[in-house]
Tab-separated table of C-alpha atoms in Angstrom:
chain	number	residue	atom	x	y	z
A	347	MET	CA	-33.157	-24.847	13.296
A	348	PRO	CA	-30.026	-23.053	12.303
A	349	GLU	CA	-26.515	-24.723	11.768
A	350	ILE	CA	-24.218	-24.556	14.244
A	351	PRO	CA	-21.221	-23.253	13.427
A	352	GLY	CA	-18.126	-25.109	14.151
A	353	LEU	CA	-14.889	-25.341	15.622
A	354	LEU	CA	-13.401	-24.187	11.741
A	355	THR	CA	-15.561	-22.148	10.706
A	356	LEU	CA	-14.210	-19.793	14.679
A	357	SER	CA	-11.596	-16.925	13.892
A	358	ASN	CA	-7.342	-17.420	14.316
A	359	GLU	CA	-8.154	-14.390	17.390
A	360	LEU	CA	-10.951	-16.811	18.604
A	361	LEU	CA	-8.454	-20.219	18.702
A	362	LYS	CA	-5.536	-18.132	20.198
A	363	ASP	CA	-8.124	-17.141	22.752
A	364	VAL	CA	-8.933	-20.611	22.869
A	365	LEU	CA	-5.220	-21.823	23.597
A	366	ASP	CA	-4.483	-18.897	25.723
A	367	CYS	CA	-6.607	-20.576	28.489
A	368	ILE	CA	-4.500	-23.084	27.862
A	369	GLU	CA	-1.016	-22.151	27.999
A	370	ALA	CA	0.115	-17.906	28.301
A	371	ASP	CA	-0.177	-15.688	25.301
A	372	PRO	CA	3.661	-16.037	24.505
A	373	ASP	CA	3.591	-12.668	23.550
A	374	ARG	CA	2.785	-11.244	26.515
A	375	THR	CA	5.759	-10.741	29.131
A	376	VAL	CA	6.749	-8.400	31.836
A	377	ASN	CA	7.729	-4.987	30.721
A	378	ILE	CA	11.938	-4.665	31.738
A	379	ASP	CA	10.679	-2.011	34.094
A	380	ARG	CA	8.351	-3.219	36.412
A	381	ARG	CA	9.240	-4.870	40.095
A	382	ALA	CA	7.929	-8.320	39.369
A	383	TYR	CA	10.378	-8.831	35.854
A	384	LEU	CA	13.503	-10.229	37.472
A	385	SER	CA	11.257	-13.334	38.784
A	386	VAL	CA	9.030	-13.430	36.306
A	387	GLU	CA	10.907	-13.755	32.873
A	388	SER	CA	14.633	-13.742	33.754
A	389	PHE	CA	15.084	-15.489	37.018
A	390	ARG	CA	13.207	-18.136	37.111
A	391	LEU	CA	14.128	-21.938	35.524
A	392	PRO	CA	11.563	-23.054	32.929
A	393	SER	CA	9.047	-25.397	34.326
A	394	LEU	CA	7.524	-27.966	32.371
A	395	PRO	CA	4.210	-27.869	31.917
A	396	GLU	CA	2.102	-30.208	32.976
A	397	PRO	CA	1.145	-33.243	30.211
A	398	SER	CA	-2.201	-32.769	29.494
A	399	ARG	CA	-1.260	-29.101	28.736
A	400	ALA	CA	1.156	-29.849	26.199
A	401	GLN	CA	-1.148	-33.049	25.066
A	402	ASP	CA	-3.906	-30.064	24.926
A	403	ILE	CA	-1.418	-28.320	22.680
A	404	GLY	CA	-0.155	-30.916	20.173
A	405	ASN	CA	-3.549	-32.349	19.836
A	406	PHE	CA	-4.692	-28.858	19.082
A	407	ARG	CA	-1.861	-28.262	15.864
A	408	LEU	CA	-3.315	-32.084	14.830
A	409	VAL	CA	-6.104	-30.957	13.611
A	410	CYS	CA	-5.259	-29.019	10.431
A	411	ARG	CA	-2.217	-26.664	8.538
A	412	ARG	CA	-3.982	-23.851	9.745
A	413	PHE	CA	-4.575	-25.177	14.039
A	414	ALA	CA	-0.964	-26.418	13.641
A	415	GLU	CA	0.431	-22.954	12.201
A	416	ILE	CA	-1.798	-21.336	14.902
A	417	GLY	CA	-0.464	-23.178	17.400
A	418	ILE	CA	3.295	-23.421	16.465
A	419	PRO	CA	3.968	-20.018	18.726
A	420	TYR	CA	2.836	-21.736	21.693
A	421	GLN	CA	5.303	-24.681	21.975
A	422	PHE	CA	8.868	-23.033	20.108
A	423	ALA	CA	8.236	-19.208	21.725
A	424	LYS	CA	10.435	-20.192	25.115
A	425	LEU	CA	12.732	-22.786	23.605
A	426	ALA	CA	14.661	-24.571	26.404
A	427	THR	CA	17.587	-26.950	26.078
A	428	ARG	CA	19.664	-29.116	28.112
A	429	PHE	CA	23.054	-29.678	27.385
A	430	SER	CA	23.615	-33.628	26.916
A	431	ARG	CA	22.837	-35.747	23.550
A	432	HIS	CA	19.530	-35.839	23.464
A	433	GLY	CA	19.400	-32.089	24.014
A	434	LEU	CA	21.091	-30.981	21.215
A	435	GLU	CA	20.174	-33.755	18.752
A	436	ARG	CA	16.660	-32.085	19.710
A	437	LEU	CA	17.383	-28.244	19.436
A	438	ASP	CA	18.996	-29.808	16.202
A	439	ARG	CA	16.258	-30.819	14.730
A	440	ILE	CA	13.617	-27.903	15.632
A	441	CYS	CA	16.384	-25.363	14.354
A	442	SER	CA	16.659	-27.641	11.071
A	443	HIS	CA	13.070	-26.803	10.609
A	444	SER	CA	12.434	-22.319	9.859
A	445	HIS	CA	8.653	-22.666	9.913
A	446	LEU	CA	9.601	-23.410	14.040
A	447	ALA	CA	12.418	-21.531	14.902
A	448	LYS	CA	11.733	-18.097	13.678
A	449	HIS	CA	8.788	-18.288	16.868
A	450	THR	CA	11.633	-18.719	19.553
A	451	ARG	CA	11.952	-15.355	21.267
A	452	LYS	CA	13.520	-16.441	24.551
A	453	PHE	CA	16.280	-19.321	24.217
A	454	SER	CA	17.245	-21.106	28.162
A	455	TYR	CA	20.186	-23.385	28.165
A	456	LEU	CA	20.215	-25.725	31.145
A	457	VAL	CA	23.968	-27.080	31.943
A	458	PRO	CA	24.267	-29.878	34.521
A	459	TYR	CA	27.450	-30.418	36.711
A	460	PHE	CA	30.508	-31.190	34.117
A	461	TYR	CA	32.547	-34.854	35.720
A	462	VAL	CA	35.602	-33.475	35.662
A	463	GLU	CA	37.855	-36.140	37.190
A	464	GLY	CA	37.299	-40.001	37.848
A	465	ARG	CA	35.062	-40.715	35.602
A	466	GLU	CA	35.592	-44.576	36.076
A	467	GLU	CA	35.370	-44.411	39.799
A	468	ILE	CA	31.789	-43.505	39.254
A	469	GLU	CA	31.348	-47.417	39.089
A	470	GLN	CA	32.887	-48.922	41.425
A	471	LEU	CA	32.008	-46.268	43.327
A	472	LEU	CA	28.357	-47.186	43.452
A	473	GLU	CA	28.775	-50.682	43.342
A	474	SER	CA	30.704	-50.370	46.544
A	475	GLN	CA	27.615	-48.523	48.648
A	476	ALA	CA	24.882	-50.634	46.438
A	477	ALA	CA	23.446	-51.817	50.188
A	478	HIS	CA	22.803	-48.603	50.933
A	479	HIS	CA	22.213	-47.417	47.542
A	480	SER	CA	20.406	-49.486	45.351
A	481	PHE	CA	18.955	-46.578	43.543
A	482	LEU	CA	21.143	-45.364	41.991
A	483	ASP	CA	21.986	-46.492	38.321
A	484	PRO	CA	25.760	-46.442	38.270
A	485	SER	CA	25.625	-47.065	34.021
A	486	LEU	CA	23.315	-44.166	34.091
A	487	PHE	CA	26.344	-41.535	35.190
A	488	ARG	CA	28.730	-42.968	33.062
A	489	LYS	CA	26.732	-42.827	29.629
A	490	LYS	CA	26.464	-39.052	30.844
A	491	ALA	CA	30.076	-38.825	31.749
A	492	ASP	CA	31.378	-40.609	28.470
A	493	ASP	CA	28.206	-38.419	26.807
A	494	GLN	CA	29.643	-34.822	28.231
A	495	ARG	CA	33.051	-36.440	27.118
A	496	ARG	CA	32.391	-37.079	24.092
A	497	ILE	CA	30.287	-33.798	23.661
A	498	LEU	CA	32.961	-31.541	24.652
A	499	GLN	CA	35.371	-33.639	21.894
A	500	THR	CA	34.034	-32.887	19.022
A	501	LYS	CA	32.726	-30.040	19.678
A	502	GLU	CA	29.106	-30.705	18.610
A	503	ASP	CA	27.459	-27.858	20.720
A	504	ALA	CA	28.677	-25.292	19.650
A	505	ARG	CA	28.289	-26.457	15.762
A	506	ILE	CA	24.257	-26.593	17.117
A	507	LEU	CA	24.258	-23.672	18.833
A	508	ARG	CA	25.550	-22.008	15.821
A	509	LYS	CA	22.774	-23.287	14.096
A	510	ALA	CA	20.340	-22.080	16.428
A	511	MET	CA	21.352	-18.538	16.895
A	512	ALA	CA	21.182	-18.773	13.457
A	513	ALA	CA	17.909	-20.248	13.227
A	514	PHE	CA	16.117	-18.043	15.710
A	515	ILE	CA	15.679	-15.104	13.479
A	516	SER	CA	13.164	-13.931	16.585
A	517	LEU	CA	15.618	-14.290	18.758
A	518	GLN	CA	15.439	-11.365	21.926
A	519	HIS	CA	16.476	-12.984	25.359
A	520	VAL	CA	19.035	-16.205	26.219
A	521	GLN	CA	19.771	-17.382	29.919
A	522	ILE	CA	22.077	-19.547	30.751
A	523	LEU	CA	21.128	-21.699	34.150
A	524	ARG	CA	22.404	-24.601	36.031
A	525	LEU	CA	20.429	-27.839	35.932
A	526	GLN	CA	20.813	-30.650	38.421
A	527	ASP	CA	18.623	-33.543	38.350
A	528	GLU	CA	17.697	-35.963	41.277
A	529	ALA	CA	20.121	-38.210	40.049
A	530	ASP	CA	22.910	-35.675	40.266
A	531	ARG	CA	21.689	-34.397	44.031
A	532	MET	CA	22.060	-37.610	45.055
A	533	LEU	CA	25.571	-38.545	43.535
A	534	LEU	CA	26.556	-35.560	45.195
A	535	ASP	CA	24.754	-36.284	48.785
A	536	LEU	CA	26.447	-39.666	48.255
A	537	MET	CA	30.265	-38.284	47.370
A	538	GLU	CA	30.021	-35.408	50.651
A	539	GLY	CA	29.110	-38.336	53.405
A	540	SER	CA	31.530	-41.379	51.688
A	541	GLU	CA	34.446	-41.609	53.545
A	542	LEU	CA	35.901	-43.998	50.038
A	543	PRO	CA	39.486	-42.768	48.731
A	544	ARG	CA	36.396	-43.627	45.486
A	545	ALA	CA	34.621	-40.899	46.229
A	546	ALA	CA	37.054	-38.214	46.798
A	547	MET	CA	38.534	-39.719	43.222
A	548	LEU	CA	35.188	-38.063	41.296
A	549	ASP	CA	34.653	-34.216	41.094
A	550	LEU	CA	31.474	-32.505	39.686
A	551	LYS	CA	32.279	-29.144	38.643
A	552	TRP	CA	30.450	-25.778	38.145
A	553	THR	CA	32.918	-23.815	37.025
A	554	PRO	CA	34.349	-24.906	33.537
A	555	ALA	CA	30.321	-26.077	32.843
A	556	CYS	CA	29.321	-22.004	33.983
A	557	THR	CA	32.828	-21.065	31.761
A	558	HIS	CA	31.603	-23.897	29.020
A	559	ALA	CA	28.294	-22.989	28.440
A	560	THR	CA	28.894	-19.057	28.393
A	561	SER	CA	31.769	-19.141	26.062
A	562	THR	CA	30.207	-21.122	23.905
A	563	VAL	CA	26.576	-19.386	23.688
A	564	ALA	CA	29.030	-16.126	23.163
A	565	GLN	CA	30.229	-17.721	20.218
A	566	ALA	CA	27.116	-18.662	18.156
A	567	LEU	CA	25.421	-15.389	18.910
A	568	LEU	CA	28.695	-12.893	17.595
A	569	HIS	CA	28.747	-15.656	14.112
A	570	THR	CA	25.229	-15.475	14.006
A	571	ARG	CA	24.605	-11.967	14.392
A	572	SER	CA	21.530	-13.025	16.335
A	573	PRO	CA	19.207	-10.093	16.918
A	574	PHE	CA	18.923	-10.801	21.084
A	575	SER	CA	19.134	-8.165	23.052
A	576	ARG	CA	18.452	-9.570	26.750
A	577	PHE	CA	21.030	-12.550	29.117
A	578	SER	CA	20.505	-13.578	31.930
A	579	GLY	CA	22.793	-15.613	34.094
A	580	PRO	CA	20.891	-16.062	37.525
A	581	MET	CA	23.753	-18.596	38.722
A	582	MET	CA	27.267	-17.465	37.473
A	583	ASN	CA	30.289	-18.604	39.001
A	584	SER	CA	32.979	-16.197	39.931
A	585	GLN	CA	36.096	-17.693	38.681
A	586	SER	CA	34.097	-18.752	35.019
A	587	VAL	CA	34.063	-14.951	34.574
A	588	LEU	CA	37.665	-14.469	34.689
A	589	ALA	CA	38.466	-17.289	32.726
A	590	ILE	CA	36.228	-15.653	30.000
A	591	LYS	CA	37.359	-12.597	30.472
A	592	ASP	CA	41.153	-14.435	29.511
A	593	ARG	CA	39.468	-16.801	26.629
A	594	ILE	CA	36.482	-13.774	24.479
A	595	PRO	CA	37.176	-10.447	26.086
A	596	HIS	CA	36.450	-9.384	22.766
A	597	THR	CA	33.354	-11.016	21.860
A	598	VAL	CA	32.121	-10.537	25.195
A	599	SER	CA	32.289	-6.526	24.645
A	600	LEU	CA	30.756	-6.702	21.161
A	601	LEU	CA	27.668	-8.373	22.493
A	602	ALA	CA	27.084	-6.110	25.007
A	603	SER	CA	26.749	-3.348	22.320
A	604	ARG	CA	23.851	-5.474	21.622
A	605	LEU	CA	22.164	-5.312	24.863
A	606	THR	CA	18.947	-3.693	26.990
A	607	CYS	CA	19.072	-5.414	29.618
A	608	LEU	CA	21.791	-7.839	31.084
A	609	GLU	CA	20.908	-9.946	34.824
A	610	LEU	CA	23.941	-11.255	36.837
A	611	HIS	CA	23.434	-13.093	39.780
A	612	PHE	CA	27.273	-14.718	40.495
A	613	ASP	CA	25.847	-17.983	43.101
A	614	ASP	CA	29.318	-18.866	45.142
A	615	SER	CA	30.940	-17.069	47.439
A	616	GLU	CA	34.471	-18.146	47.486
A	617	ALA	CA	37.525	-16.119	47.249
A	618	LEU	CA	34.278	-13.906	46.131
A	619	ASN	CA	35.704	-10.237	46.782
A	620	GLU	CA	39.267	-11.133	44.838
A	621	ARG	CA	37.350	-12.707	41.638
A	622	MET	CA	35.482	-9.394	41.540
A	623	ARG	CA	38.680	-7.213	41.661
A	624	ALA	CA	40.176	-9.410	39.059
A	625	ALA	CA	37.231	-8.838	36.925
A	626	SER	CA	36.959	-5.087	37.559
A	627	GLN	CA	38.305	-4.439	34.125
A	628	LEU	CA	35.856	-7.052	32.245
A	629	PHE	CA	33.208	-4.977	33.685
A	630	LYS	CA	33.891	-1.736	33.129
A	631	ALA	CA	34.493	-2.671	29.204
A	632	VAL	CA	30.753	-4.963	29.285
A	633	PHE	CA	28.830	-1.725	30.726
A	634	SER	CA	30.933	1.222	28.876
A	635	ALA	CA	29.849	-1.064	25.551
A	636	ALA	CA	26.118	-1.796	26.606
A	637	THR	CA	25.071	2.028	25.834
A	638	ASN	CA	21.449	0.918	25.356
A	639	LEU	CA	20.150	-1.215	28.342
A	640	GLN	CA	17.594	-0.194	29.735
A	641	ALA	CA	17.600	-2.530	32.820
A	642	VAL	CA	20.212	-3.867	34.836
A	643	HIS	CA	20.904	-6.400	37.696
A	644	VAL	CA	23.473	-7.409	39.525
A	645	GLY	CA	23.831	-9.864	42.724
A	646	PHE	CA	25.734	-12.201	44.503
A	647	PRO	CA	25.080	-14.737	47.362
A	648	SER	CA	22.513	-13.081	50.625
A	649	ARG	CA	24.502	-14.657	53.157
A	650	SER	CA	28.253	-13.071	51.877
A	651	PRO	CA	27.492	-10.089	51.030
A	652	LEU	CA	30.047	-8.304	48.075
A	653	ASP	CA	32.674	-5.785	50.293
A	654	LEU	CA	33.501	-3.695	47.256
A	655	GLY	CA	33.200	-0.607	45.797
A	656	LEU	CA	30.146	-0.058	43.094
A	657	GLU	CA	32.244	1.952	40.979
A	658	GLU	CA	35.078	-1.240	40.607
A	659	VAL	CA	31.953	-3.174	38.910
A	660	PHE	CA	30.024	0.095	37.181
A	661	HIS	CA	32.683	2.319	36.754
A	662	GLY	CA	31.145	5.895	36.792
A	663	VAL	CA	29.187	4.866	33.815
A	664	GLU	CA	25.382	7.043	32.839
A	665	TRP	CA	23.003	5.611	30.587
A	666	GLU	CA	20.874	7.533	28.804
A	667	LYS	CA	17.798	4.654	28.813
A	668	LEU	CA	18.246	2.772	31.519
A	669	ARG	CA	14.845	2.345	33.340
A	670	ALA	CA	15.605	-0.379	36.209
A	671	PHE	CA	18.929	-0.838	38.106
A	672	GLY	CA	18.933	-3.418	40.622
A	673	ILE	CA	21.841	-4.605	42.939
A	674	GLN	CA	22.493	-7.962	45.530
A	675	SER	CA	23.892	-8.664	48.646
A	676	TRP	CA	26.652	-5.474	48.934
A	677	ARG	CA	28.060	-3.611	51.608
A	678	LEU	CA	28.139	0.170	50.423
A	679	ASP	CA	28.469	3.266	52.129
A	680	ALA	CA	25.353	5.974	51.298
A	681	ASP	CA	27.009	7.852	48.911
A	682	GLU	CA	27.524	5.055	46.558
A	683	ILE	CA	24.433	4.114	46.648
A	684	VAL	CA	23.307	8.002	46.023
A	685	GLN	CA	26.140	9.261	42.783
A	686	LEU	CA	24.844	5.805	41.151
A	687	ALA	CA	20.794	6.884	41.552
A	688	ARG	CA	22.008	10.426	40.772
A	689	ARG	CA	23.302	9.401	37.801
A	690	HIS	CA	20.445	8.319	36.277
A	691	ARG	CA	17.633	10.217	38.361
A	692	THR	CA	16.173	11.780	34.872
A	693	VAL	CA	15.218	8.217	33.388
A	694	LEU	CA	14.984	5.531	36.130
A	695	ARG	CA	11.698	4.082	37.038
A	696	GLY	CA	12.359	1.659	39.392
A	697	LEU	CA	15.606	0.798	42.261
A	698	ARG	CA	15.760	-2.476	44.000
A	699	LEU	CA	18.251	-3.089	46.862
A	700	ARG	CA	17.959	-6.465	47.873
A	701	ASP	CA	20.371	-7.077	51.248
A	702	VAL	CA	22.061	-3.946	50.326
A	703	GLN	CA	24.435	-3.448	53.835
A	704	LEU	CA	25.598	-0.064	54.433
A	705	ARG	CA	28.625	0.097	56.386
A	706	GLU	CA	29.440	1.939	59.474
A	707	GLY	CA	29.207	5.815	59.341
A	708	SER	CA	26.315	5.780	56.891
A	709	MET	CA	22.735	5.940	57.301
A	710	TRP	CA	19.921	4.678	55.122
A	711	LYS	CA	17.045	7.844	55.327
A	712	ASP	CA	20.561	9.855	53.731
A	713	VAL	CA	20.190	7.435	50.597
A	714	LEU	CA	16.245	7.724	50.850
A	715	ALA	CA	15.528	11.519	51.027
A	716	MET	CA	17.770	11.547	47.307
A	717	LEU	CA	15.443	9.233	46.788
A	718	ARG	CA	12.259	10.835	47.654
A	719	SER	CA	13.241	14.272	46.627
A	720	GLU	CA	15.479	14.225	43.205
A	721	MET	CA	14.574	11.042	41.174
A	722	GLU	CA	11.716	12.605	38.867
A	723	GLN	CA	10.686	8.867	37.350
A	724	LEU	CA	11.070	6.726	39.778
A	725	ASP	CA	8.023	4.303	40.443
A	726	TRP	CA	9.051	1.557	42.500
A	727	VAL	CA	12.239	0.807	45.063
A	728	SER	CA	12.790	-2.538	46.275
A	729	LEU	CA	14.164	-2.421	49.669
A	730	ARG	CA	13.994	-6.267	50.773
A	731	ARG	CA	16.410	-7.271	53.688
A	732	VAL	CA	18.431	-4.378	53.544
A	733	ASP	CA	20.497	-3.330	56.896
A	734	TYR	CA	23.641	-2.297	58.309
A	735	SER	CA	26.498	-4.035	58.305
A	736	LYS	CA	27.412	-4.324	61.852
A	737	HIS	CA	24.702	-6.215	62.946
A	738	PHE	CA	24.162	-8.381	59.905
A	739	ASP	CA	28.105	-10.113	60.861
A	740	GLU	CA	26.031	-10.113	64.219
A	741	LEU	CA	22.966	-11.817	63.274
A	742	TRP	CA	25.004	-14.467	61.580
A	743	ALA	CA	27.818	-14.550	63.172
A	744	ASP	CA	27.172	-17.176	65.793
A	745	SER	CA	24.321	-18.549	62.895
A	746	MET	CA	25.446	-22.241	60.741
A	747	GLU	CA	26.145	-20.829	56.723
A	748	ILE	CA	23.234	-21.717	54.204
A	749	VAL	CA	24.986	-21.970	50.774
A	750	ASP	CA	22.859	-19.971	48.219
A	751	GLY	CA	21.473	-22.629	45.919
A	752	SER	CA	20.978	-23.484	42.662
A	753	LEU	CA	18.007	-23.335	40.241
A	754	GLU	CA	17.651	-26.754	40.140
A	755	GLY	CA	15.470	-29.094	38.468
A	756	SER	CA	14.005	-32.688	39.767
A	757	GLU	CA	13.416	-33.009	35.876
A	758	SER	CA	14.127	-37.195	34.835
A	759	ASP	CA	17.684	-37.922	32.469
A	760	ASN	CA	15.009	-38.826	29.856
A	761	GLU	CA	14.806	-35.852	26.896
A	762	ASP	CA	11.197	-36.609	26.319
A	763	ASP	CA	10.042	-35.364	29.762
A	764	PHE	CA	11.248	-31.873	29.157
A	765	PRO	CA	10.304	-30.665	25.807
A	766	ALA	CA	10.577	-27.337	23.659
A	767	HIS	CA	7.332	-25.940	25.435
A	768	PHE	CA	7.169	-24.274	29.122
A	769	SER	CA	5.329	-22.086	31.061
A	770	VAL	CA	6.699	-19.932	33.947
A	771	ALA	CA	5.604	-20.850	37.371
A	772	GLY	CA	7.261	-20.585	41.327
A	773	SER	CA	8.398	-23.640	43.216
A	774	ASP	CA	8.039	-24.791	46.422
A	775	ASN	CA	12.485	-24.551	46.569
A	776	ASP	CA	12.330	-20.711	45.734
A	777	ARG	CA	13.339	-19.700	48.463
A	778	GLU	CA	16.241	-21.699	48.919
A	779	TYR	CA	17.852	-20.406	45.975
A	780	GLY	CA	20.568	-17.697	46.017
A	781	ILE	CA	18.458	-15.363	43.848
A	782	ASP	CA	15.854	-13.699	45.467
A	783	PHE	CA	12.349	-15.250	43.925
A	784	ASP	CA	9.998	-13.873	46.688
A	785	SER	CA	6.278	-13.513	45.492
A	786	GLU	CA	6.445	-9.520	46.853
A	787	ASP	CA	7.147	-9.052	42.977
A	788	GLU	CA	4.770	-10.807	41.233
A	789	HIS	CA	0.836	-11.661	43.542
A	790	SER	CA	-1.151	-9.362	45.374
A	791	LEU	CA	-2.936	-10.480	48.543
A	792	ALA	CA	-4.461	-7.809	50.508
A	793	ASP	CA	-1.938	-6.251	53.938
A	794	THR	CA	0.944	-8.759	53.558
A	795	ASP	CA	4.605	-8.600	52.287
A	796	GLN	CA	2.643	-9.982	49.094
A	797	GLY	CA	0.160	-7.213	48.131
A	798	PRO	CA	-0.248	-4.621	46.283
A	799	ASP	CA	1.076	-2.210	48.111
A	800	ALA	CA	4.619	-4.204	48.042
A	801	ASN	CA	3.990	-4.670	43.589
A	802	GLU	CA	3.914	-1.208	42.928
A	803	ILE	CA	4.439	-2.393	39.656
A	804	ALA	CA	1.962	0.450	38.350
A	805	LEU	CA	0.725	4.129	39.192
A	806	SER	CA	-3.095	4.683	39.595
A	807	PRO	CA	-5.102	7.319	38.866
A	808	ASN	CA	-5.361	7.469	42.883
A	809	THR	CA	-1.878	7.707	44.045
A	810	THR	CA	-0.219	10.214	45.139
A	811	ALA	CA	2.326	10.941	42.542
A	812	SER	CA	0.155	11.229	39.955
A	813	LEU	CA	-1.978	13.378	41.148
A	814	PRO	CA	-1.369	16.957	39.857
A	815	PHE	CA	-1.646	19.154	43.093
A	816	CYS	CA	-0.043	19.432	46.144
A	817	THR	CA	-0.967	16.741	49.176
A	818	CYS	CA	1.558	17.500	51.398
A	819	SER	CA	-1.212	18.639	54.167
A	820	ARG	CA	-3.467	15.506	53.413
A	821	SER	CA	0.023	12.567	54.175
A	822	SER	CA	0.142	10.575	56.253
A	823	ASP	CA	3.742	10.049	55.916
A	824	PRO	CA	6.609	11.197	57.672
A	825	ALA	CA	7.155	14.445	56.516
A	826	SER	CA	11.182	14.115	55.983
A	827	ALA	CA	13.576	11.335	56.448
A	828	ASP	CA	14.640	12.598	60.162
A	829	ASP	CA	11.035	11.014	61.167
A	830	LEU	CA	11.304	7.109	59.404
A	831	GLY	CA	12.972	5.489	62.574
A	832	ASP	CA	16.133	5.330	61.379
A	833	ASN	CA	18.587	4.231	63.952
A	834	GLY	CA	21.284	3.272	62.056
A	835	ILE	CA	21.071	0.014	63.921
A	836	PHE	CA	19.501	-2.174	62.455
A	837	VAL	CA	16.054	-1.849	60.012
A	838	PHE	CA	12.638	-3.533	61.526
A	839	TYR	CA	10.741	-5.547	58.332
A	840	GLN	CA	7.342	-3.355	58.103
A	841	GLN	CA	10.237	0.215	58.372
A	842	ARG	CA	11.574	-0.873	55.400
A	843	LYS	CA	7.894	-1.074	53.998
A	844	ILE	CA	7.017	2.266	54.920
A	845	TRP	CA	10.140	3.907	53.041
A	846	GLU	CA	9.529	1.856	50.082
A	847	GLN	CA	5.858	3.235	50.033
A	848	TRP	CA	7.480	7.221	51.345
A	849	VAL	CA	10.132	6.980	48.762
A	850	ILE	CA	7.621	6.949	45.615
A	851	GLY	CA	4.783	9.338	48.022
A	852	ARG	CA	6.572	12.121	46.656
A	853	CYS	CA	4.434	15.693	46.737
A	854	PRO	CA	4.384	16.321	42.669
A	855	GLU	CA	4.067	20.076	43.456
A	856	HIS	CA	6.749	20.347	46.095
A	857	SER	CA	9.172	17.682	44.012
A	858	CYS	CA	12.233	18.366	42.021
A	859	THR	CA	9.262	16.436	39.390
């Protein structure tokens, strides 16, 4: 009877195939010019792996030294760290081991609200409400507030971040995320519903947290000459941008020159137009310096479109290597979109115009006609929830404002429950967030908004755009933009789906391509 080969006789390639069944290949990511990139790679909060998966990877690495080496990328290619004493200490330990840190390609920094005022009031408030909120532990909040104060006073976060950025020699992607755990969420709810004087003295804020995190990460990246080239801020604060403009303007411009991908989403609507206008020169400096950009996204809360000219942010900059461009929640004239797209007509492969509202006097058919006839490389376009500004305002005039939320985790405060090993996964609460994580960009369900027609991630051999001869007579698409049913008043859901297909379904022979 022939001897059955043992596990140790398997090749490294086969062992990696086994690990791929437990956790996705850490080297396999979505290209930045694909429609799914924002949802999958940049704007999703890293979720906790199933305990069994994390344990399986850990057990695999304990078998022998060979297995330990093979399993390292599956644990440390994507590393997430909380701004907390335990989180930073754990990061310090990881980056002290170069054989682990060298595999980190994506770093996610999870930053909670800062306890700005009234730290000493937390225990008194909760003790006064103990009869109704006995599940809230006053000592927990006091400890969290004390930890924050100690970290800021000692600048321990800045030291460890510099050490980490120096150790991450393969770093590609940096992501700053807002984290609100269940305890903070319940405390905020209590503060909002309480009429006690002590509640008014408590102040949990995102602006100083976002400003501090962005500044310290930026300085660490610059100080260590990190090889990173992608930055994602899916829950940035507009007020913090102004603080960063005054605090580290030179640092921001220097880092921008390294970027190939920049994604910013601002999730606060207060004084948004004024703050973005005040930050206009910072945007100009950043986008002018970022000559290597291949993907750009700038978005705002879906319920509060930015009412600012497109070039007050982008300043007529042209990127020779740009492959994907996206904006979300903006009031614009049709000509503004046309001019920006025209500057990149020979290179742009993807265009995302989420929640864009055209001002009075503009029509979507003019934008669509230009995209179809002039864009030489366009593979996909996203028009999710596009509309007309007047109709948008009428829809929301009598509706309760829904504030775009953050990516809020529900993880416990125990850092041991928040390991370095993550898989990218969805959340039942995704649709509540300010960034649109709809599954349209990720899944294939035939004849639905999530179907293959919605994805358009890559052109297949039988799509009209890939055929080498005229398809005009065989196409059932509208012959011209005038036949798209654009009434200049509102946009139906089915209309925008047809429009997306019409734009990329151009005839190869009779278009400019």
